[in-house]
């Protein structure tokens, strides 16, 4: 039976290419990089091509046992598992679509291995499968609904925990065995190659079971997040607090000449002189005009000069008080009487 067709590369070459992509993705520093995502895309395309060739060539049959599958064809049983692996690494699609598709391929792989007697793991069936009793491969798994915790539930959890521990120990043994066989498989005889690929198939059975458990939990979380987004979109908008009007920035200049210069340099900002700003604030009622003394206008024109003048006036006032100046004494008494009247 020929293993080549109009696809260009034949089936063994395509499978070798898939293994190369697997090594690159598995050993990359980041799966989100453009280079790795390129490997993921081409690996998925190679898997699709290989699966199509396997189906066209009728490589597998439901009526045969694993012992009846030729050694050269054993490796092609891994194609759905590799497809589930590469799909799961895709970062360019909706996460819910990614985990749904990956779940379908891992499920197909476990069902095939169960049909061939490689594993006795039973993939949970969906409600549609139970009602239709279909014999075709399904890509959906539904988790049992939430019920109150019973003694049976506790026993099931204990069994599940023990199964995970057993798979973990088995996986370590399988990895060790694969390491021993990997360097020999290229030029080995039929028995060594068969041992290698059967060991690899069993390793991916454990990987698929663990991946399906993780996918199921992630799918429930993603669906919950989607539902919450839908609830937020349909909920009435919350009452908004009144916003304070924003103040448009402007530039204060010392005189009209600066106003012309800054007005040319910053056409987006209004400009006004100190006198215009002072008059504007008086009109708005936020600043009171002063007939004497120091004002905001004086400070804005020359802060240092205004400070010196204030110090000089304070010194002169103290000197006049020391010399018993009548005007200063009268002002001091009036100020004391004013303060006494406040209390």
C-alpha positions as MATLAB code, in Angstrom:
seq = 'XXXXXXXXXXXXXXXXXXXXXXXXXXXXXXXXXXXXXXXXXXXXXXXXXXXXXXXXXXXXXXXXXXXXXXXXXXXXXXXXXXXXXXXXXXXXXXXXXXXXXXXXXXXXXXXXXXXXXXXXXXXXXXXXXXXXXXXXXXXXXXXXXXXXXXXXXXXXXXXXXXXXXXXXXXXXXXXXXXXXXXXXXXXXXXXXXXXXXXXXXXXXXXXXXXXXXXXXXXXXXXXXXXXXXXXXXXXXXXXXXXXXXXXXXXXXXXXXXXXXXXXXXXXXXXXXXXXXXXXXXXXXXXXXXXXXXXXXXXXXXXXXXXXXXXXXXXXXXXXXXXXXXXXXXXXXXXXXXXXXXXX';
ca = [
       0.000    0.000    0.000;
       1.550    3.289   -1.074;
       1.992    6.004    1.496;
       2.425    8.903   -0.929;
      -0.128   10.842   -2.918;
      -0.780   14.220   -4.438;
       0.098   15.894   -1.120;
       3.803   16.231   -2.012;
       5.490   14.786    1.085;
       4.463   11.238    1.869;
       3.004   10.139    5.224;
       6.298    9.121    6.926;
       7.945   12.399    5.904;
       4.987   14.434    7.135;
       5.009   12.605   10.466;
       8.755   13.256   10.853;
       8.072   16.936   10.211;
       5.419   16.907   12.971;
       7.933   15.446   15.435;
      10.397   18.202   14.546;
       7.768   20.873   15.175;
       6.915   19.214   18.496;
      10.557   19.390   19.644;
      10.765   23.073   18.638;
       7.563   24.085   20.444;
       8.289   21.960   23.522;
      11.780   23.440   23.948;
      10.993   27.062   23.069;
      11.425   29.886   25.594;
       8.009   31.425   24.966;
       4.965   29.987   23.189;
       3.634   33.516   22.559;
       6.545   34.549   20.320;
       5.914   34.972   16.600;
       8.429   32.239   15.752;
       6.773   29.684   18.039;
       3.309   30.588   16.832;
       4.580   30.027   13.301;
       5.724   26.530   14.301;
       2.305   25.897   15.883;
       0.493   26.927   12.713;
       2.633   24.780   10.387;
       2.443   21.847   12.810;
      -1.369   21.996   12.791;
      -1.368   22.076    8.998;
       0.997   19.075    8.882;
      -1.231   17.154   11.319;
      -4.312   17.863    9.199;
      -2.464   16.674    6.122;
      -1.268   13.487    7.838;
      -4.742   12.696    9.235;
      -6.225   13.157    5.775;
      -3.682   10.740    4.296;
      -4.331    8.177    7.045;
      -8.056    8.304    6.317;
      -7.529    8.008    2.562;
      -5.208    5.043    2.978;
      -7.484    3.260    5.503;
      -4.538    2.694    7.807;
      -6.686    1.709   10.803;
      -9.717   -0.485   11.228;
     -12.162   -0.773   14.105;
     -12.180   -4.547   13.851;
      -8.478   -5.086   14.592;
      -6.508   -5.315   17.825;
      -3.377   -3.349   18.645;
      -1.288   -6.473   17.955;
      -2.619   -6.514   14.385;
      -1.475   -2.956   13.613;
       1.814   -2.992   11.752;
       4.773   -1.400   13.495;
       5.200    1.213   10.766;
       1.580    2.356   11.301;
       1.580    2.492   15.114;
       3.029    6.016   15.222;
       0.093    7.428   13.246;
      -2.206    6.674   16.180;
      -0.506    9.659   17.867;
      -1.788   12.192   15.304;
      -4.955   13.248   17.230;
      -2.879   13.686   20.408;
      -0.317   15.851   18.608;
      -3.138   17.862   17.056;
      -4.651   18.476   20.499;
      -1.244   19.541   21.796;
      -0.541   22.036   18.993;
      -4.056   23.491   19.013;
      -3.712   24.146   22.752;
      -0.597   26.261   22.070;
      -2.400   28.628   19.692;
      -2.532   32.213   20.998;
      -4.172   33.855   17.989;
      -7.675   32.444   18.439;
     -10.399   32.753   21.048;
      -9.320   30.784   24.115;
     -12.705   29.085   24.413;
     -12.481   27.885   20.799;
      -8.922   26.684   21.390;
      -9.741   24.542   24.430;
     -12.909   23.221   22.765;
     -11.006   22.026   19.686;
      -8.145   20.629   21.747;
     -10.628   18.722   23.877;
     -12.122   17.154   20.748;
      -8.757   15.849   19.497;
      -7.668   14.496   22.885;
     -11.038   12.770   23.231;
     -10.694   11.161   19.795;
      -7.232    9.916   20.734;
      -8.406    8.317   23.988;
     -11.352    6.662   22.266;
      -9.081    5.171   19.611;
      -6.693    3.864   22.282;
      -9.644    2.435   24.186;
     -10.930    0.702   21.053;
      -7.514   -0.882   20.509;
      -7.176   -1.962   24.153;
      -4.224    0.304   24.902;
      -6.140    1.786   27.860;
      -9.319    0.992   29.735;
      -9.989    4.661   30.462;
     -13.590    5.522   29.590;
     -14.109    8.995   28.208;
     -17.201   10.584   29.829;
     -20.045   10.833   27.345;
     -22.145   13.893   26.664;
     -25.921   13.878   26.947;
     -26.276   13.890   23.172;
     -24.145   10.759   22.885;
     -26.228    8.941   25.480;
     -29.480    9.797   23.707;
     -28.325    9.084   20.164;
     -26.037    6.100   21.060;
     -23.854    7.014   18.113;
     -20.851    4.910   17.154;
     -18.912    7.784   15.597;
     -16.198    9.610   17.496;
     -17.414   12.548   19.523;
     -15.498   15.676   20.486;
     -17.548   16.697   23.476;
     -17.241   15.803   27.150;
     -19.671   17.023   29.762;
     -18.928   17.128   33.432;
     -21.606   15.693   35.744;
     -23.887   18.333   37.231;
     -23.306   19.680   40.723;
     -25.048   17.683   43.440;
     -24.858   17.532   47.176;
     -21.796   15.754   48.528;
     -22.556   12.144   49.396;
     -20.528    9.155   50.537;
     -20.346    8.055   46.895;
     -18.904   11.436   45.881;
     -16.190   11.135   48.503;
     -15.292    7.662   47.252;
     -15.153    8.977   43.670;
     -12.807   11.787   44.699;
     -10.554    9.315   46.461;
     -10.498    7.064   43.391;
      -9.714   10.073   41.177;
      -6.839   11.100   43.439;
      -5.414    7.599   43.480;
      -5.687    7.421   39.689;
      -3.708   10.643   39.337;
      -0.993    9.342   41.634;
      -0.843    6.091   39.685;
      -0.633    7.960   36.340;
       2.143   10.159   37.699;
       4.245    7.146   38.716;
       3.497    5.392   35.438;
       4.443    8.507   33.482;
       7.856    8.645   35.128;
       8.498    5.026   34.216;
       7.357    5.632   30.634;
       9.599    8.702   30.270;
      12.558    6.700   31.526;
      11.805    3.904   29.070;
      11.432    6.342   26.162;
      14.800    7.909   26.959;
      16.420    4.481   26.784;
      14.751    3.582   23.467;
      14.904    6.918   21.643;
      18.548    6.657   20.555;
      18.072    3.077   19.362;
      14.820    3.407   17.430;
      16.250    4.814   14.181;
      18.219    1.746   13.104;
      16.618   -0.802   15.420;
      14.731   -3.930   14.482;
      10.950   -4.223   14.399;
      10.613   -5.273   18.053;
      12.497   -2.258   19.422;
      10.547    0.157   17.212;
       7.251   -1.411   18.259;
       8.215   -1.159   21.925;
       9.143    2.501   21.469;
       5.929    3.567   19.750;
       3.681    1.585   22.123;
       5.443    3.242   25.043;
       4.973    6.651   23.392;
       1.269    5.933   22.813;
       0.793    5.008   26.494;
       2.629    8.175   27.578;
       0.258   10.307   25.511;
      -2.744    8.471   26.971;
      -1.779    9.765   30.428;
      -1.027   13.209   28.986;
      -4.429   13.357   27.253;
      -6.293   12.368   30.442;
      -4.558   15.096   32.458;
      -5.061   17.643   29.680;
      -8.773   16.875   29.488;
      -9.123   17.440   33.238;
      -7.407   20.827   32.944;
      -9.392   21.757   29.834;
     -12.691   20.945   31.535;
     -11.911   23.258   34.452;
     -10.727   26.025   32.126;
     -13.824   25.730   29.940;
     -16.109   26.161   32.945;
     -14.155   29.241   33.997;
     -14.227   30.736   30.485;
     -17.965   30.124   30.142;
     -18.549   31.739   33.529;
     -16.562   34.792   32.416;
     -18.566   35.013   29.181;
     -21.798   34.809   31.142;
     -20.702   37.588   33.477;
     -19.816   39.781   30.521;
     -23.304   39.184   29.130;
     -24.890   40.040   32.481;
     -22.937   43.293   32.665;
     -23.964   44.300   29.147;
     -27.669   43.806   29.930;
     -27.633   45.392   33.418;
     -28.885   49.011   33.717;
     -26.133   51.634   33.813;
     -25.135   52.918   37.241;
     -25.968   56.521   38.127;
     -23.018   58.697   37.307;
     -21.705   61.347   39.663;
     -21.941   64.904   38.323;
     -18.672   65.935   36.783;
     -17.068   69.237   37.748;
     -16.519   71.487   34.753;
     -12.973   71.344   33.497;
     -10.904   74.523   33.580;
      -9.388   75.488   30.277;
      -5.664   76.280   30.679;
      -4.395   79.731   29.815;
      -1.126   81.711   29.948;
      -0.666   84.815   32.107;
       1.775   87.413   30.756;
       3.230   90.492   32.383;
       2.243   92.901   29.640;
       0.609   93.159   26.224;
       3.928   92.565   24.409;
       4.386   89.165   26.065;
       0.754   88.414   25.341;
       1.385   88.866   21.613;
       4.529   86.674   21.732;
       2.967   83.796   23.699;
      -0.217   84.055   21.700;
       1.760   83.365   18.538;
       3.713   80.496   20.086;
       0.747   78.773   21.742;
      -2.316   79.457   19.548;
      -4.287   76.678   21.307;
      -4.063   78.431   24.709;
      -5.725   81.798   25.448;
      -3.434   84.525   26.820;
      -4.099   87.541   29.047;
      -2.014   90.127   30.865;
      -1.842   90.332   34.665;
      -4.160   93.360   34.633;
      -6.696   91.468   32.465;
      -6.504   88.415   34.735;
      -6.964   90.579   37.871;
      -9.960   92.417   36.364;
     -11.514   89.116   35.255;
     -11.270   87.640   38.756;
     -12.813   90.771   40.273;
     -15.726   90.517   37.812;
     -16.240   86.846   38.688;
     -16.311   87.684   42.388;
     -13.458   85.312   43.246;
     -11.066   88.167   44.077;
     -11.679   91.500   45.803;
     -10.072   94.687   44.562;
      -7.641   96.400   46.976;
      -7.261  100.144   47.281;
      -3.899   99.875   48.978;
      -1.335   97.570   50.490;
      -0.224   94.401   48.784;
      -2.400   92.548   46.340;
      -2.213   89.462   44.163;
      -1.496   91.774   41.257;
       1.585   93.182   43.023;
       2.844   89.714   43.853;
       2.254   88.435   40.282;
       4.208   91.322   38.752;
       7.326   90.834   40.911;
       7.160   88.356   43.822;
      10.662   89.187   45.100;
      10.081   92.927   45.071;
       6.762   92.523   46.821;
       8.387   90.419   49.534;
      11.104   93.057   50.127;
       8.509   95.831   50.345;
       6.499   93.836   52.896;
       9.593   93.335   55.046;
      10.457   97.067   54.850;
       6.938   98.077   55.857;
       6.989   95.672   58.793;
      10.327   97.074   59.984;
       9.107  100.704   59.687;
       5.934   99.810   61.608;
       7.946   98.284   64.463;
      10.198  101.377   64.622;
       7.188  103.704   64.803;
       5.658  101.632   67.610;
       8.892  101.760   69.579;
       8.950  105.560   69.155;
       5.329  105.818   70.380;
       4.037  107.072   67.059;
       0.392  108.185   67.716;
      -0.982  106.741   64.485;
       0.660  103.377   64.950;
      -0.432  103.211   68.619;
      -4.015  103.985   67.612;
      -3.974  101.292   64.897;
      -2.541   98.762   67.356;
      -5.239   99.544   69.961;
      -8.009   99.260   67.343;
      -6.599   95.933   66.172;
      -6.477   94.601   69.749;
     -10.065   95.739   70.394;
     -11.166   94.087   67.153;
      -9.535   90.794   68.130;
     -11.066   90.969   71.645;
     -14.480   91.379   70.120;
     -14.114   88.127   68.194;
     -13.908   86.013   71.396;
];
